[in-house]
Amino acid sequence: METAICGRLPLSPNHVFNPKPGDRHPLCKGPCINLGIPMAVSATGPGKGGGLLERPVIEKTTPARDSEFDLRKSRKTAPPYRVILHNDNYNKREYVVQVLMKVIPGMSLDNAVNIMQEAHHNGLSIVIICAQADAEEHCMQLRHNGLLSSIEPASGGGC
């Protein structure tokens, strides 16, 4: 809310009130007498706002130790997820084995064949158990190559 002083510019909460001799204003009783002492007018009331803020103190830590600790801790506490391959009637067995070896890092031919056979006979097979972000990536890549896959939380295990 802005207020004008005797037809002058409006006041802001940070305005310095420095009247000229003889000015009339509701803050003064009678004519204002300029004693050369500036007076601050605050719209927020006494004790609220208007002060200078102190510079915050930023404590410096050793980033290598803290960040390495936090990284190890977050990896240990992240729940593992299963990547599941579902059987389909469209893809040939050889193609499924090739995609598994291409998409899953370190997947051997024997493991890929066993996973494909289990999915073919049982309807699904666990491909890998790993962190959620990795599981989502593997699942997306399997789907991108035309295989049916999903992820679910695992009770245990690791990549």
Coordinates of C-alpha atoms in Angstrom, one line a residue:
M1 CA 0.0 0.0 0.0
E2 CA 1.5 3.3 -1.0
T3 CA 0.9 6.6 0.7
A4 CA 1.7 10.1 -0.7
I5 CA 3.3 12.8 1.4
C6 CA 1.9 16.2 0.7
G7 CA 1.6 15.5 -3.0
R8 CA 5.1 14.1 -3.4
L9 CA 6.1 10.6 -4.6
P10 CA 4.4 7.6 -2.9
L11 CA 6.1 6.0 0.0
S12 CA 7.5 2.5 -0.1
P13 CA 8.2 0.4 3.0
N14 CA 11.9 1.3 2.6
H15 CA 11.3 5.0 2.1
V16 CA 13.3 7.4 4.2
F17 CA 11.0 10.0 5.7
N18 CA 12.9 13.3 5.7
P19 CA 10.4 16.2 5.7
K20 CA 11.1 19.7 4.8
P21 CA 10.5 22.5 7.4
G22 CA 6.9 23.5 7.4
D23 CA 5.6 20.3 5.6
R24 CA 2.4 18.9 7.1
H25 CA 2.1 15.1 7.4
P26 CA 0.0 12.7 9.5
L27 CA 3.2 11.5 11.1
C28 CA 3.9 15.0 12.5
K29 CA 1.8 17.0 14.8
G30 CA 1.7 20.4 13.4
P31 CA 4.4 21.6 11.0
C32 CA 7.4 19.2 10.6
I33 CA 10.6 20.5 12.0
N34 CA 13.6 19.1 10.2
L35 CA 16.3 18.2 12.8
G36 CA 18.5 16.6 10.2
I37 CA 17.7 13.1 11.6
P38 CA 16.3 10.8 8.9
M39 CA 13.5 8.6 10.1
A40 CA 12.6 5.3 8.4
V41 CA 9.0 4.5 7.9
S42 CA 8.2 0.8 7.8
A43 CA 4.9 -0.7 6.5
T44 CA 5.5 -4.0 8.2
G45 CA 5.4 -2.8 11.8
P46 CA 8.0 -2.7 14.5
G47 CA 10.5 -5.6 14.7
K48 CA 9.5 -7.2 11.3
G49 CA 11.6 -7.1 8.2
G50 CA 13.7 -4.2 6.9
G51 CA 17.0 -5.3 8.4
L52 CA 20.2 -6.4 6.9
L53 CA 20.7 -10.2 6.6
E54 CA 23.9 -11.7 7.8
R55 CA 26.0 -13.7 5.4
P56 CA 25.3 -17.4 5.9
V57 CA 28.1 -19.6 7.2
I58 CA 28.8 -22.4 4.8
E59 CA 30.7 -25.3 6.4
K60 CA 33.1 -27.0 4.1
T61 CA 33.3 -30.8 4.2
T62 CA 35.7 -33.2 2.6
P63 CA 33.7 -34.1 -0.5
A64 CA 35.7 -37.3 -1.3
R65 CA 34.9 -39.0 1.9
D66 CA 31.3 -37.9 2.3
S67 CA 30.3 -38.5 -1.3
E68 CA 32.0 -41.9 -1.5
F69 CA 30.3 -43.0 1.8
D70 CA 26.9 -41.7 0.6
L71 CA 27.3 -43.5 -2.7
R72 CA 28.2 -46.8 -1.1
K73 CA 25.3 -46.4 1.3
S74 CA 22.8 -45.6 -1.4
R75 CA 23.9 -48.6 -3.5
K76 CA 23.6 -51.0 -0.5
T77 CA 20.1 -49.7 0.5
A78 CA 18.6 -49.6 -3.1
P79 CA 16.2 -52.5 -3.4
P80 CA 17.1 -55.0 -6.2
Y81 CA 14.7 -55.6 -9.1
R82 CA 14.2 -58.7 -11.3
V83 CA 14.2 -58.4 -15.1
I84 CA 11.7 -61.0 -16.4
L85 CA 11.6 -62.4 -19.9
H86 CA 8.1 -63.6 -21.0
N87 CA 7.6 -66.3 -23.6
D88 CA 6.0 -65.2 -26.9
N89 CA 4.9 -67.0 -30.0
Y90 CA 6.6 -64.6 -32.4
N91 CA 10.4 -64.6 -31.9
K92 CA 12.6 -67.5 -32.8
R93 CA 14.7 -69.1 -30.0
E94 CA 18.0 -68.1 -31.7
Y95 CA 16.9 -64.5 -31.9
V96 CA 16.0 -64.4 -28.2
V97 CA 19.4 -65.7 -27.3
Q98 CA 21.1 -63.1 -29.5
V99 CA 19.1 -60.3 -28.0
L100 CA 19.9 -61.4 -24.5
M101 CA 23.6 -61.5 -25.2
K102 CA 23.5 -58.1 -26.9
V103 CA 21.4 -56.3 -24.2
I104 CA 22.6 -57.8 -20.9
P105 CA 26.3 -57.1 -20.1
G106 CA 28.4 -60.2 -19.6
M107 CA 25.6 -62.6 -20.7
S108 CA 27.2 -65.8 -21.9
L109 CA 25.8 -68.1 -24.6
D110 CA 25.0 -70.8 -22.1
N111 CA 23.1 -68.5 -19.7
A112 CA 21.2 -66.9 -22.6
V113 CA 20.1 -70.4 -23.9
N114 CA 19.1 -71.5 -20.3
I115 CA 17.0 -68.3 -19.8
M116 CA 15.4 -68.7 -23.2
Q117 CA 14.6 -72.3 -22.5
E118 CA 13.1 -71.6 -19.1
A119 CA 10.9 -68.8 -20.6
H120 CA 9.8 -71.1 -23.4
H121 CA 8.8 -74.0 -21.1
N122 CA 7.6 -72.1 -18.0
G123 CA 6.2 -68.9 -19.6
L124 CA 8.8 -66.6 -18.0
S125 CA 12.3 -66.5 -16.7
I126 CA 14.4 -64.2 -14.6
V127 CA 17.1 -62.6 -16.8
I128 CA 19.0 -60.6 -14.2
I129 CA 18.6 -59.1 -10.7
C130 CA 20.0 -55.6 -10.3
A131 CA 19.3 -52.0 -9.3
Q132 CA 16.0 -50.5 -10.4
A133 CA 17.5 -48.0 -12.8
D134 CA 19.5 -50.8 -14.5
A135 CA 16.5 -53.1 -14.5
E136 CA 14.4 -50.5 -16.2
E137 CA 17.1 -49.9 -18.9
H138 CA 17.5 -53.7 -19.6
C139 CA 13.7 -54.1 -19.8
M140 CA 13.4 -51.2 -22.2
Q141 CA 16.2 -52.6 -24.4
L142 CA 14.6 -56.1 -24.5
R143 CA 11.3 -54.5 -25.5
H144 CA 13.0 -52.3 -28.1
N145 CA 14.3 -55.6 -29.7
G146 CA 10.8 -57.1 -29.8
L147 CA 10.9 -59.3 -26.7
L148 CA 8.3 -59.3 -23.9
S149 CA 9.8 -58.3 -20.6
S150 CA 8.9 -56.7 -17.3
I151 CA 10.5 -55.8 -14.0
E152 CA 9.4 -56.5 -10.4
P153 CA 11.0 -55.9 -7.0
A154 CA 13.2 -58.8 -5.8
S155 CA 13.5 -60.0 -2.3
G156 CA 17.3 -60.3 -2.6
G157 CA 20.2 -60.8 -4.9
G158 CA 22.5 -58.5 -6.8
C159 CA 23.8 -57.6 -10.3

